[in-house]
Coordinates of C-alpha atoms in Angstrom, one line a residue:
Chain A
M809 CA 9.7 -68.9 -13.4
N810 CA 13.5 -68.7 -13.3
T811 CA 14.9 -72.1 -14.1
D812 CA 18.5 -71.0 -14.2
P813 CA 20.9 -73.1 -12.1
A814 CA 22.2 -71.2 -9.1
W815 CA 25.7 -70.7 -10.4
M816 CA 24.3 -68.6 -13.3
A817 CA 23.7 -65.8 -10.8
D818 CA 27.4 -65.1 -10.6
V819 CA 27.7 -64.6 -14.4
A820 CA 27.5 -61.0 -15.4
F821 CA 25.8 -60.8 -18.8
D822 CA 26.0 -57.5 -20.7
D823 CA 23.1 -55.3 -21.7
N824 CA 22.4 -57.6 -24.6
G825 CA 22.3 -60.7 -22.4
L826 CA 25.7 -61.9 -23.7
I827 CA 29.1 -62.7 -22.3
P828 CA 32.3 -63.3 -24.2
A829 CA 33.7 -66.8 -24.1
I830 CA 37.3 -67.7 -24.9
A831 CA 38.1 -71.1 -26.2
Q832 CA 41.6 -72.3 -25.3
D833 CA 43.1 -75.6 -26.5
A834 CA 43.3 -77.7 -23.4
E835 CA 46.3 -79.6 -24.8
N836 CA 48.7 -76.9 -26.0
G837 CA 47.2 -73.7 -24.5
Q838 CA 46.6 -72.0 -27.8
I839 CA 43.8 -69.5 -27.8
L840 CA 41.5 -70.8 -30.5
M841 CA 38.6 -68.2 -30.7
V842 CA 36.4 -65.9 -28.9
A843 CA 32.6 -66.0 -29.4
W844 CA 29.6 -65.0 -27.3
M845 CA 27.1 -66.9 -25.2
N846 CA 23.7 -66.1 -23.8
R847 CA 22.2 -67.9 -20.8
E848 CA 20.9 -70.7 -22.8
A849 CA 24.2 -71.3 -24.6
L850 CA 26.1 -71.3 -21.3
A851 CA 23.6 -73.6 -19.6
E852 CA 23.7 -76.0 -22.5
T853 CA 27.5 -75.9 -22.6
A854 CA 27.7 -76.7 -18.9
A855 CA 25.1 -79.5 -19.2
T856 CA 26.4 -81.2 -22.3
G857 CA 30.2 -80.6 -22.1
R858 CA 30.1 -79.3 -25.7
A859 CA 30.7 -75.7 -26.6
V860 CA 27.5 -73.8 -27.6
Y861 CA 27.6 -70.2 -28.5
W862 CA 25.2 -67.5 -29.5
S863 CA 25.6 -66.4 -33.1
R864 CA 25.1 -62.6 -33.2
S865 CA 24.9 -62.6 -36.9
R866 CA 22.4 -65.4 -37.2
Q867 CA 20.7 -64.6 -33.9
R868 CA 20.4 -68.2 -32.8
L869 CA 22.3 -70.9 -30.8
W870 CA 25.4 -72.0 -32.6
R871 CA 26.5 -75.5 -31.5
K872 CA 30.1 -75.3 -32.5
G873 CA 30.9 -77.9 -35.2
E874 CA 27.2 -78.4 -36.2
E875 CA 28.2 -77.7 -39.9
S876 CA 32.0 -78.2 -39.9
G877 CA 32.2 -81.2 -37.6
H878 CA 34.8 -79.2 -35.6
T879 CA 33.1 -79.6 -32.2
Q880 CA 34.7 -78.5 -28.9
T881 CA 34.6 -80.8 -25.9
V882 CA 34.8 -78.8 -22.7
H883 CA 37.3 -79.9 -20.1
D884 CA 37.3 -76.8 -17.9
L885 CA 34.8 -73.9 -17.6
R886 CA 36.1 -70.8 -15.8
L887 CA 34.8 -67.4 -14.8
D888 CA 36.9 -64.3 -14.3
C889 CA 37.0 -62.1 -11.2
D890 CA 34.4 -59.7 -12.5
G891 CA 32.2 -62.5 -13.7
D892 CA 32.0 -61.0 -17.2
V893 CA 34.1 -63.3 -19.3
V894 CA 34.1 -67.1 -19.4
L895 CA 37.0 -69.4 -20.4
L896 CA 36.6 -72.8 -21.9
K897 CA 39.5 -75.2 -22.1
V898 CA 38.5 -77.5 -24.9
H899 CA 39.5 -80.4 -27.0
Q900 CA 39.2 -79.1 -30.6
E901 CA 37.9 -81.8 -32.9
G902 CA 39.9 -81.7 -36.1
G903 CA 42.4 -79.3 -34.7
I904 CA 40.6 -76.4 -36.5
A905 CA 38.6 -73.7 -34.8
C906 CA 38.5 -71.0 -37.4
H907 CA 36.2 -70.8 -40.3
T908 CA 39.2 -69.9 -42.5
G909 CA 40.5 -73.5 -41.9
R910 CA 43.1 -72.5 -39.4
A911 CA 43.7 -73.9 -35.9
S912 CA 43.1 -70.5 -34.4
C913 CA 41.2 -67.3 -35.3
F914 CA 44.2 -65.3 -34.1
F915 CA 46.4 -65.8 -37.2
R916 CA 47.3 -62.2 -37.9
R917 CA 50.2 -60.6 -36.1
L918 CA 51.1 -57.0 -36.0
E919 CA 54.6 -56.6 -37.5
G920 CA 56.8 -53.6 -38.0
P921 CA 57.3 -50.3 -36.3
A922 CA 54.0 -49.1 -34.8
G923 CA 53.6 -46.2 -37.2
S924 CA 54.0 -48.3 -40.3
A925 CA 53.1 -51.8 -39.0
S926 CA 50.7 -54.2 -40.7
W927 CA 48.8 -57.3 -39.9
V928 CA 50.7 -60.3 -41.3
T929 CA 49.1 -63.7 -41.6
V930 CA 51.5 -66.0 -39.8
D931 CA 49.5 -69.3 -39.4
P932 CA 48.8 -71.8 -42.2
V933 CA 45.4 -72.9 -43.5
L934 CA 45.1 -76.5 -42.5
K935 CA 42.1 -77.3 -44.5
D936 CA 40.4 -75.5 -47.4
P937 CA 37.1 -74.0 -46.0
E938 CA 35.4 -75.3 -49.2
H939 CA 36.0 -78.8 -47.9
I940 CA 35.0 -77.9 -44.4
Y941 CA 31.5 -76.5 -45.2
K942 CA 30.2 -78.8 -47.8
Chain B
M929 CA 42.5 -35.2 -39.2
N930 CA 42.8 -38.9 -38.8
T931 CA 46.2 -39.7 -37.3
D932 CA 45.5 -43.4 -36.8
P933 CA 48.2 -45.8 -38.2
A934 CA 47.0 -47.7 -41.3
W935 CA 46.7 -51.0 -39.5
M936 CA 44.1 -49.6 -37.2
A937 CA 41.6 -49.7 -40.1
D938 CA 41.4 -53.5 -39.8
V939 CA 40.4 -53.3 -36.1
A940 CA 36.6 -53.5 -35.6
F941 CA 35.8 -51.5 -32.5
D942 CA 32.3 -51.9 -31.1
D943 CA 29.6 -49.2 -30.8
N944 CA 31.3 -47.8 -27.8
G945 CA 34.6 -47.6 -29.6
L946 CA 36.1 -50.5 -27.6
I947 CA 37.5 -53.9 -28.4
P948 CA 38.2 -56.8 -25.9
A949 CA 41.8 -57.6 -25.4
I950 CA 43.0 -60.9 -24.0
A951 CA 46.4 -61.0 -22.2
Q952 CA 48.1 -64.4 -22.3
D953 CA 51.3 -65.3 -20.5
A954 CA 53.9 -65.6 -23.3
E955 CA 55.9 -68.0 -21.3
N956 CA 53.4 -70.6 -20.1
G957 CA 50.3 -69.9 -22.2
Q958 CA 48.0 -69.1 -19.2
I959 CA 45.2 -66.7 -19.9
L960 CA 45.8 -63.9 -17.5
M961 CA 42.9 -61.4 -18.0
V962 CA 40.5 -59.8 -20.4
A963 CA 40.2 -56.0 -20.5
W964 CA 39.1 -53.4 -23.1
M965 CA 40.9 -51.1 -25.4
N966 CA 39.9 -48.0 -27.3
R967 CA 41.9 -46.7 -30.3
E968 CA 44.2 -44.7 -28.0
A969 CA 45.0 -47.6 -25.7
L970 CA 45.7 -49.9 -28.7
A971 CA 47.9 -47.4 -30.4
E972 CA 49.9 -46.7 -27.2
T973 CA 50.2 -50.5 -26.6
A974 CA 51.6 -51.0 -30.1
A975 CA 53.9 -48.0 -29.9
T976 CA 55.4 -48.7 -26.4
G977 CA 55.2 -52.4 -26.1
R978 CA 53.4 -52.1 -22.7
A979 CA 49.8 -53.1 -22.3
V980 CA 47.5 -50.1 -22.0
Y981 CA 43.7 -50.7 -21.5
W982 CA 40.6 -48.5 -21.3
S983 CA 39.1 -48.6 -17.9
R984 CA 35.3 -48.6 -18.4
S985 CA 34.7 -48.0 -14.7
R986 CA 37.1 -45.1 -14.4
Q987 CA 36.6 -43.9 -18.0
R988 CA 40.3 -43.3 -18.6
L989 CA 43.4 -45.0 -20.0
W990 CA 44.7 -47.7 -17.7
R991 CA 48.4 -48.3 -18.1
K992 CA 48.5 -51.8 -16.6
G993 CA 50.7 -51.8 -13.5
E994 CA 50.6 -48.1 -13.0
E995 CA 49.5 -48.6 -9.4
S996 CA 50.4 -52.3 -8.7
G997 CA 53.8 -52.3 -10.6
H998 CA 52.4 -55.4 -12.4
T999 CA 53.1 -54.2 -15.9
Q1000 CA 52.8 -56.3 -19.0
T1001 CA 55.4 -56.3 -21.7
V1002 CA 53.9 -57.2 -25.1
H1003 CA 55.8 -59.8 -27.1
D1004 CA 53.1 -60.5 -29.7
L1005 CA 49.9 -58.6 -30.7
R1006 CA 47.3 -60.4 -32.7
L1007 CA 43.9 -59.8 -34.3
D1008 CA 41.3 -62.4 -34.9
C1009 CA 39.6 -63.3 -38.2
D1010 CA 36.7 -60.9 -37.6
G1011 CA 39.0 -58.1 -36.4
D1012 CA 37.0 -57.7 -33.2
V1013 CA 39.2 -59.2 -30.5
V1014 CA 42.9 -58.6 -29.9
L1015 CA 45.3 -61.0 -28.2
L1016 CA 48.4 -59.9 -26.4
K1017 CA 51.2 -62.3 -25.5
V1018 CA 52.9 -60.7 -22.5
H1019 CA 55.5 -61.0 -19.9
Q1020 CA 53.6 -60.4 -16.7
E1021 CA 55.8 -58.5 -14.2
G1022 CA 55.5 -60.0 -10.8
G1023 CA 53.6 -63.0 -12.1
I1024 CA 50.3 -61.4 -10.9
A1025 CA 47.7 -60.0 -13.3
C1026 CA 44.6 -60.1 -11.1
H1027 CA 43.6 -57.4 -8.6
T1028 CA 42.9 -60.2 -6.2
G1029 CA 46.6 -61.0 -6.1
R1030 CA 46.3 -64.1 -8.2
A1031 CA 48.3 -64.9 -11.4
S1032 CA 45.1 -65.0 -13.5
C1033 CA 41.6 -63.5 -13.2
F1034 CA 40.2 -66.9 -14.2
F1035 CA 40.5 -68.5 -10.9
R1036 CA 37.0 -69.8 -10.5
R1037 CA 36.1 -73.2 -12.0
L1038 CA 32.6 -74.6 -12.4
E1039 CA 32.5 -77.9 -10.5
G1040 CA 29.8 -80.5 -10.0
P1041 CA 26.8 -81.6 -12.1
A1042 CA 25.5 -78.7 -14.2
G1043 CA 22.2 -78.4 -12.3
S1044 CA 23.9 -78.1 -8.9
A1045 CA 27.3 -76.9 -9.8
S1046 CA 29.1 -74.0 -8.2
W1047 CA 32.1 -71.8 -8.9
V1048 CA 35.1 -73.0 -6.9
T1049 CA 38.2 -70.9 -6.4
V1050 CA 41.0 -73.2 -7.5
D1051 CA 44.0 -70.8 -7.8
P1052 CA 45.9 -69.4 -4.8
V1053 CA 46.4 -65.7 -3.9
L1054 CA 50.1 -65.1 -4.5
K1055 CA 50.2 -61.7 -2.8
D1056 CA 47.8 -59.9 -0.5
P1057 CA 46.1 -57.1 -2.5
E1058 CA 46.6 -54.8 0.5
H1059 CA 50.4 -55.1 -0.2
I1060 CA 49.9 -54.6 -3.9
Y1061 CA 48.0 -51.4 -3.8
K1062 CA 49.7 -49.4 -1.1

């Protein structure tokens, strides 16, 4: 029996049953991270208003913040025109989304002429990860 | 012979040789779209400062705006902590990224209680697609 809510039919999961999910800070628009969701993660996110992802490395649901305390409260859940990416506008508890202790996972910027450019870390660590994951 | 620039080694392409790329409006922070890049698309984007994607449906390079005129000038190119998503901060020519004629592809919002919610179109069409793709 299919117990999916009707709106799930518009979501185009990939061959692995996953869809990329972008978390954007609802307050300042910063893109915090991208993770993956399966049906169960997306359904729980919609039902609870807390971001839940599917951890590909651990092969289980990942309730964001379950270890770090850095939960994400979802204010807005959107789907793109192809139905194959979701966007969450969230309040990021603690102001830290990245496991490195930074606000955002996108802390490396390509700098220099394309042929000899390099990725430069441009955002600060806000909290030592050793103190996040105790 | 590998002619990739050195910075390409930090980019984790998937099994299909692709990486998701988020385009964010550099001026107002709006997330415009998500598309895919292969090595060639990413290299050309970095070299030219214009967003170039890989069209999975057409299986060829897609120089954004080549038909619509809605090019994207890249102001900032970032890589996430896992190296498997890139973020472009762009100036969106014409203010329209989506093929539906909207500013952003993320124009559908989930509204209502999770069990009976639906995707509601909340952003306006700025230009009739028939007038974009002549």
